[in-house]
C-alpha cells in the first residue's frame, strides 16, 4: 500500500512538473523573434550613427552580417508562431529584407568621394526608416 501511495505521489509530481516546465514552442518562437528584433534595432541605430569619420569597414560589415543573421532567426522561428503572428512577422521580414536589398543595391552606384558621405548617411537613414516601418511595429511586450 505504501509503495502504491509513493508511486501515485511521484506520478502526480511528474504531471505537475510537466505542466510547469518551460515555454511552449510558440512562446519560444516569439522570444526568438523579439530577441532578433531587438538586435536589428541595435544594429540599425549603430549604423545610423555611423559617419565617414567614425566608420570602419569591419564595423559596418559586422552590423550588416548581424542583421542578416537576425532575419534568418526570424524566418526560422516564424513557423512556430500563431497564424496571425506568422503573417505579421512574415510581412515585416519580407518588407525589411526587400528594403535592405534595395538600399544595398543603390549604395555605391555613381559613388564619388564627394558624394560618399551623403550616400552613406542616406542609406543608413533608409535602413532606420525601414526598421520603423516593419519590425518596430511588432509587439514584444
C-alpha positions in Angstrom: 0.0 0.0 0.0 2.8 2.3 0.9 4.5 1.6 -2.4 1.3 2.4 -4.3 1.0 5.7 -2.4 4.6 6.6 -3.3 4.0 5.8 -7.0 0.8 7.9 -7.1 2.6 10.8 -5.4 5.5 10.5 -7.8 3.2 10.4 -10.8 1.3 13.5 -9.5 4.6 15.3 -9.1 5.7 14.4 -12.6 2.3 15.7 -14.0 2.7 19.0 -12.1 6.3 19.4 -13.2 5.5 18.7 -16.8 2.7 21.3 -16.7 5.0 23.9 -15.3 8.1 23.1 -17.4 9.3 25.7 -19.7 7.8 27.7 -22.5 5.7 26.4 -25.3 7.1 26.3 -28.8 5.1 29.4 -29.7 6.4 31.3 -26.6 10.0 30.4 -27.5 9.5 31.4 -31.1 8.1 34.8 -30.1 11.0 35.2 -27.7 13.4 34.4 -30.6 11.7 36.9 -32.9 11.8 39.6 -30.2 15.4 39.0 -29.4 16.3 39.2 -33.1 14.1 42.3 -33.5 15.9 43.9 -30.6 19.3 43.2 -32.1 18.2 44.5 -35.5 17.2 47.7 -33.7 20.6 47.9 -32.1 22.5 47.3 -35.3 20.3 49.8 -37.2 20.9 52.5 -34.6 24.6 51.8 -34.7 24.6 52.1 -38.5 22.5 55.3 -38.4 25.1 56.9 -36.1 27.9 55.9 -38.4 29.7 58.6 -40.4 32.7 58.6 -42.7 34.7 59.9 -39.8 33.9 57.0 -37.4 33.0 54.2 -39.9 35.2 51.1 -40.2 34.6 48.6 -42.9 34.6 45.8 -40.3 32.1 47.6 -38.1 29.7 48.2 -40.9 30.2 44.6 -42.2 29.6 43.2 -38.7 26.4 45.1 -38.3 25.1 44.1 -41.7 26.0 40.4 -41.0 24.2 40.6 -37.6 21.1 41.9 -39.3 21.2 39.1 -41.9 21.6 36.5 -39.1 18.7 38.1 -37.2 16.5 37.9 -40.3 17.4 34.2 -40.6 16.5 33.6 -37.0 13.1 35.3 -37.5 12.5 33.2 -40.6 13.3 30.0 -38.7 11.1 30.9 -35.7 8.1 32.0 -37.8 6.7 28.5 -38.3 6.1 28.1 -34.6 4.0 31.3 -34.2 0.3 31.5 -34.3 -1.2 32.1 -37.8 -1.8 35.8 -37.1 1.8 36.3 -35.8 3.2 34.3 -38.7 1.5 36.7 -41.2 2.7 39.8 -39.2 6.2 38.7 -38.8 6.4 37.3 -42.3 5.3 40.6 -43.8 7.7 42.6 -41.7 10.6 40.3 -42.5 9.9 40.3 -46.3 9.4 44.1 -46.4 12.5 44.8 -44.3 14.6 42.3 -46.3 13.5 43.8 -49.6 14.3 47.3 -48.4 17.7 46.3 -47.2 18.4 44.7 -50.6 17.3 47.9 -52.4 19.5 50.0 -50.1 22.5 47.8 -50.7 21.9 47.8 -54.5 21.7 51.6 -54.6 24.6 52.3 -52.3 27.7 52.8 -54.2 26.2 53.5 -57.6 27.9 56.5 -59.1 29.9 56.9 -55.9 32.4 59.6 -55.8 34.4 60.8 -52.8 32.3 63.9 -52.6 29.0 62.1 -52.5 30.1 59.1 -50.4 29.3 60.8 -47.1 25.8 61.8 -48.3 25.0 58.4 -49.8 26.2 56.6 -46.6 24.1 58.8 -44.4 21.1 58.5 -46.6 21.4 54.7 -46.8 21.7 54.2 -43.1 18.7 56.6 -42.6 16.7 54.5 -45.0 17.6 51.4 -43.1 16.4 53.0 -39.9 13.2 54.1 -41.6 12.7 50.5 -42.9 13.0 49.2 -39.4 10.5 51.7 -38.1 8.0 50.7 -40.8 8.3 47.0 -40.2 9.8 45.4 -37.0 9.3 48.4 -34.7 5.5 47.8 -35.1 5.8 44.1 -33.8 4.6 43.9 -30.2 7.2 42.2 -28.0 5.6 43.2 -24.7 
